[in-house]
Amino acid sequence: MSLSISITEELQTCFALRHQVFVEEQGVPVEEEQDDLDPSATHLLALQDGVPVGTARIVFNGNTAKIGRVCVLPSTRGTGLGAKLIEAAVDTARAHPGVTRAKLGAQIHALRFYEKLGFTALGPVYDDAGIDHRDMVRDFT
């Protein structure tokens, strides 16, 4: 079994994965899933044996890289793919000139997952597309 995670221009593949996880599975309104940040974002695609199984995007803003739209298919959850996808996003962010930290909006149930990957929660819980989230950051020091 081979796994690869890389920057991709295959946005429709990323959108299809996101639609399956966020819209179909989690009930995010379809009109909120894609936004005007997608065209300028850096997108990552995870392939397992050549089959798309996960994606994430990174939006660069000054010294901060915002990691978002992170999803893996149900069939690959619990395999470590999510952690590898986040580490690939962090590595991509760290390599971007001037970026000193990564930020993300974590669904509340995933806070411990991100904490294990070096992120720290900050600020209040907020609603994003009907799901409770909390911001998290990881400084590159």
PDB file of C-alpha atoms in Angstrom:
ATOM      1  CA  MET A   1       0.000   0.000   0.000  1.00  0.00           C
ATOM      2  CA  SER A   2       1.453   3.366  -1.014  1.00  0.00           C
ATOM      3  CA  LEU A   3       0.506   6.784   0.301  1.00  0.00           C
ATOM      4  CA  SER A   4       1.460  10.105  -1.236  1.00  0.00           C
ATOM      5  CA  ILE A   5       0.549  13.627  -0.143  1.00  0.00           C
ATOM      6  CA  SER A   6       1.466  16.503  -2.414  1.00  0.00           C
ATOM      7  CA  ILE A   7       0.446  19.926  -3.644  1.00  0.00           C
ATOM      8  CA  THR A   8      -2.121  19.579  -6.390  1.00  0.00           C
ATOM      9  CA  GLU A   9      -3.920  21.589  -9.054  1.00  0.00           C
ATOM     10  CA  GLU A  10      -6.676  18.943  -9.196  1.00  0.00           C
ATOM     11  CA  LEU A  11      -9.206  21.154  -7.425  1.00  0.00           C
ATOM     12  CA  GLN A  12     -12.254  19.212  -8.612  1.00  0.00           C
ATOM     13  CA  THR A  13     -10.864  16.094  -6.929  1.00  0.00           C
ATOM     14  CA  CYS A  14     -10.330  18.038  -3.696  1.00  0.00           C
ATOM     15  CA  PHE A  15     -13.822  19.544  -3.945  1.00  0.00           C
ATOM     16  CA  ALA A  16     -15.355  16.085  -4.467  1.00  0.00           C
ATOM     17  CA  LEU A  17     -13.656  14.762  -1.301  1.00  0.00           C
ATOM     18  CA  ARG A  18     -14.735  17.819   0.672  1.00  0.00           C
ATOM     19  CA  HIS A  19     -18.293  17.517  -0.618  1.00  0.00           C
ATOM     20  CA  GLN A  20     -18.474  13.891   0.485  1.00  0.00           C
ATOM     21  CA  VAL A  21     -17.154  14.581   3.996  1.00  0.00           C
ATOM     22  CA  PHE A  22     -18.467  18.057   4.794  1.00  0.00           C
ATOM     23  CA  VAL A  23     -21.739  18.273   2.871  1.00  0.00           C
ATOM     24  CA  GLU A  24     -22.944  14.668   2.726  1.00  0.00           C
ATOM     25  CA  GLU A  25     -21.541  13.377   6.015  1.00  0.00           C
ATOM     26  CA  GLN A  26     -21.470  16.446   8.284  1.00  0.00           C
ATOM     27  CA  GLY A  27     -24.362  18.435   6.837  1.00  0.00           C
ATOM     28  CA  VAL A  28     -22.439  21.591   5.949  1.00  0.00           C
ATOM     29  CA  PRO A  29     -24.565  23.696   3.561  1.00  0.00           C
ATOM     30  CA  VAL A  30     -23.273  23.161   0.022  1.00  0.00           C
ATOM     31  CA  GLU A  31     -23.088  26.924  -0.589  1.00  0.00           C
ATOM     32  CA  GLU A  32     -20.695  27.307   2.365  1.00  0.00           C
ATOM     33  CA  GLU A  33     -18.291  24.503   1.494  1.00  0.00           C
ATOM     34  CA  GLN A  34     -16.440  26.248  -1.347  1.00  0.00           C
ATOM     35  CA  ASP A  35     -15.489  29.909  -1.068  1.00  0.00           C
ATOM     36  CA  ASP A  36     -13.532  32.697  -2.730  1.00  0.00           C
ATOM     37  CA  LEU A  37     -10.303  31.578  -1.012  1.00  0.00           C
ATOM     38  CA  ASP A  38     -10.145  28.296  -2.944  1.00  0.00           C
ATOM     39  CA  PRO A  39      -8.679  29.739  -6.180  1.00  0.00           C
ATOM     40  CA  SER A  40      -5.694  31.321  -4.388  1.00  0.00           C
ATOM     41  CA  ALA A  41      -5.141  28.586  -1.786  1.00  0.00           C
ATOM     42  CA  THR A  42      -2.507  25.873  -1.923  1.00  0.00           C
ATOM     43  CA  HIS A  43      -4.270  22.506  -2.004  1.00  0.00           C
ATOM     44  CA  LEU A  44      -2.889  19.160  -0.823  1.00  0.00           C
ATOM     45  CA  LEU A  45      -4.184  15.827  -2.045  1.00  0.00           C
ATOM     46  CA  ALA A  46      -3.592  12.471  -0.353  1.00  0.00           C
ATOM     47  CA  LEU A  47      -3.573   9.417  -2.609  1.00  0.00           C
ATOM     48  CA  GLN A  48      -3.584   5.853  -1.330  1.00  0.00           C
ATOM     49  CA  ASP A  49      -2.606   3.445  -4.082  1.00  0.00           C
ATOM     50  CA  GLY A  50      -3.489   6.197  -6.546  1.00  0.00           C
ATOM     51  CA  VAL A  51      -6.992   6.747  -5.126  1.00  0.00           C
ATOM     52  CA  PRO A  52      -7.902  10.173  -3.599  1.00  0.00           C
ATOM     53  CA  VAL A  53      -8.557   9.732   0.138  1.00  0.00           C
ATOM     54  CA  GLY A  54      -7.917  13.126   1.755  1.00  0.00           C
ATOM     55  CA  THR A  55      -7.300  16.798   1.187  1.00  0.00           C
ATOM     56  CA  ALA A  56      -6.462  20.073   2.911  1.00  0.00           C
ATOM     57  CA  ARG A  57      -5.870  23.636   1.835  1.00  0.00           C
ATOM     58  CA  ILE A  58      -3.529  26.367   3.000  1.00  0.00           C
ATOM     59  CA  VAL A  59      -4.240  30.089   2.739  1.00  0.00           C
ATOM     60  CA  PHE A  60      -1.214  32.322   3.257  1.00  0.00           C
ATOM     61  CA  ASN A  61      -1.747  35.682   4.961  1.00  0.00           C
ATOM     62  CA  GLY A  62       1.350  37.541   6.110  1.00  0.00           C
ATOM     63  CA  ASN A  63       3.302  35.405   8.572  1.00  0.00           C
ATOM     64  CA  THR A  64       0.407  32.978   9.081  1.00  0.00           C
ATOM     65  CA  ALA A  65      -0.619  29.930   7.092  1.00  0.00           C
ATOM     66  CA  LYS A  66      -4.278  29.020   7.686  1.00  0.00           C
ATOM     67  CA  ILE A  67      -4.816  25.295   7.255  1.00  0.00           C
ATOM     68  CA  GLY A  68      -8.385  24.404   6.482  1.00  0.00           C
ATOM     69  CA  ARG A  69     -10.874  22.164   4.715  1.00  0.00           C
ATOM     70  CA  VAL A  70      -9.013  19.169   6.140  1.00  0.00           C
ATOM     71  CA  CYS A  71     -10.791  15.898   5.488  1.00  0.00           C
ATOM     72  CA  VAL A  72     -10.128  12.209   5.050  1.00  0.00           C
ATOM     73  CA  LEU A  73     -12.567   9.593   3.834  1.00  0.00           C
ATOM     74  CA  PRO A  74     -14.213   7.413   6.488  1.00  0.00           C
ATOM     75  CA  SER A  75     -12.434   4.330   5.148  1.00  0.00           C
ATOM     76  CA  THR A  76      -9.026   5.848   6.009  1.00  0.00           C
ATOM     77  CA  ARG A  77      -9.803   7.293   9.445  1.00  0.00           C
ATOM     78  CA  GLY A  78      -7.791   5.836  12.279  1.00  0.00           C
ATOM     79  CA  THR A  79      -4.891   4.940   9.963  1.00  0.00           C
ATOM     80  CA  GLY A  80      -2.701   7.976  10.717  1.00  0.00           C
ATOM     81  CA  LEU A  81      -3.570   9.627   7.408  1.00  0.00           C
ATOM     82  CA  GLY A  82      -5.050  12.711   9.087  1.00  0.00           C
ATOM     83  CA  ALA A  83      -1.858  13.322  11.069  1.00  0.00           C
ATOM     84  CA  LYS A  84       0.275  12.851   7.948  1.00  0.00           C
ATOM     85  CA  LEU A  85      -1.936  15.300   6.052  1.00  0.00           C
ATOM     86  CA  ILE A  86      -1.576  17.928   8.796  1.00  0.00           C
ATOM     87  CA  GLU A  87       2.201  17.417   8.965  1.00  0.00           C
ATOM     88  CA  ALA A  88       2.404  17.814   5.172  1.00  0.00           C
ATOM     89  CA  ALA A  89       0.418  21.043   5.464  1.00  0.00           C
ATOM     90  CA  VAL A  90       2.690  22.295   8.257  1.00  0.00           C
ATOM     91  CA  ASP A  91       5.800  21.399   6.225  1.00  0.00           C
ATOM     92  CA  THR A  92       4.372  23.230   3.190  1.00  0.00           C
ATOM     93  CA  ALA A  93       3.558  26.263   5.348  1.00  0.00           C
ATOM     94  CA  ARG A  94       6.965  26.271   7.029  1.00  0.00           C
ATOM     95  CA  ALA A  95       8.686  26.268   3.623  1.00  0.00           C
ATOM     96  CA  HIS A  96       6.771  29.389   2.535  1.00  0.00           C
ATOM     97  CA  PRO A  97       8.940  32.527   2.959  1.00  0.00           C
ATOM     98  CA  GLY A  98       8.072  34.647   5.982  1.00  0.00           C
ATOM     99  CA  VAL A  99       5.578  32.215   7.514  1.00  0.00           C
ATOM    100  CA  THR A 100       6.163  31.737  11.240  1.00  0.00           C
ATOM    101  CA  ARG A 101       3.011  29.940  12.336  1.00  0.00           C
ATOM    102  CA  ALA A 102       0.127  27.771  11.250  1.00  0.00           C
ATOM    103  CA  LYS A 103      -3.443  28.385  12.321  1.00  0.00           C
ATOM    104  CA  LEU A 104      -6.594  26.325  11.919  1.00  0.00           C
ATOM    105  CA  GLY A 105     -10.188  26.178  13.049  1.00  0.00           C
ATOM    106  CA  ALA A 106     -10.657  22.793  14.707  1.00  0.00           C
ATOM    107  CA  GLN A 107     -13.966  21.071  15.170  1.00  0.00           C
ATOM    108  CA  ILE A 108     -14.350  20.642  18.930  1.00  0.00           C
ATOM    109  CA  HIS A 109     -14.211  16.843  18.778  1.00  0.00           C
ATOM    110  CA  ALA A 110     -10.783  17.097  17.078  1.00  0.00           C
ATOM    111  CA  LEU A 111      -9.037  19.394  19.592  1.00  0.00           C
ATOM    112  CA  ARG A 112      -6.988  16.584  21.167  1.00  0.00           C
ATOM    113  CA  PHE A 113      -5.953  15.317  17.722  1.00  0.00           C
ATOM    114  CA  TYR A 114      -4.481  18.727  16.856  1.00  0.00           C
ATOM    115  CA  GLU A 115      -2.948  19.181  20.320  1.00  0.00           C
ATOM    116  CA  LYS A 116      -0.992  15.949  19.765  1.00  0.00           C
ATOM    117  CA  LEU A 117       0.343  17.541  16.578  1.00  0.00           C
ATOM    118  CA  GLY A 118       1.674  20.586  18.434  1.00  0.00           C
ATOM    119  CA  PHE A 119      -1.272  22.992  18.101  1.00  0.00           C
ATOM    120  CA  THR A 120      -2.568  25.067  21.024  1.00  0.00           C
ATOM    121  CA  ALA A 121      -6.194  26.144  21.367  1.00  0.00           C
ATOM    122  CA  LEU A 122      -6.962  29.810  21.828  1.00  0.00           C
ATOM    123  CA  GLY A 123     -10.027  31.996  21.918  1.00  0.00           C
ATOM    124  CA  PRO A 124     -13.653  31.043  22.365  1.00  0.00           C
ATOM    125  CA  VAL A 125     -15.697  28.299  20.745  1.00  0.00           C
ATOM    126  CA  TYR A 126     -17.541  29.572  17.656  1.00  0.00           C
ATOM    127  CA  ASP A 127     -20.003  28.250  15.115  1.00  0.00           C
ATOM    128  CA  ASP A 128     -18.775  27.542  11.591  1.00  0.00           C
ATOM    129  CA  ALA A 129     -21.374  26.077   9.221  1.00  0.00           C
ATOM    130  CA  GLY A 130     -23.388  24.764  12.166  1.00  0.00           C
ATOM    131  CA  ILE A 131     -20.411  22.994  13.798  1.00  0.00           C
ATOM    132  CA  ASP A 132     -18.623  24.191  16.964  1.00  0.00           C
ATOM    133  CA  HIS A 133     -14.979  25.109  16.295  1.00  0.00           C
ATOM    134  CA  ARG A 134     -12.072  26.616  18.170  1.00  0.00           C
ATOM    135  CA  ASP A 135      -8.995  28.312  16.719  1.00  0.00           C
ATOM    136  CA  MET A 136      -5.643  26.621  17.216  1.00  0.00           C
ATOM    137  CA  VAL A 137      -2.087  27.748  16.419  1.00  0.00           C
ATOM    138  CA  ARG A 138       1.318  26.166  16.050  1.00  0.00           C
ATOM    139  CA  ASP A 139       4.346  28.445  16.105  1.00  0.00           C
ATOM    140  CA  PHE A 140       7.404  27.500  14.060  1.00  0.00           C
ATOM    141  CA  THR A 141      10.272  28.013  16.500  1.00  0.00           C
TER     142      THR A 141
END
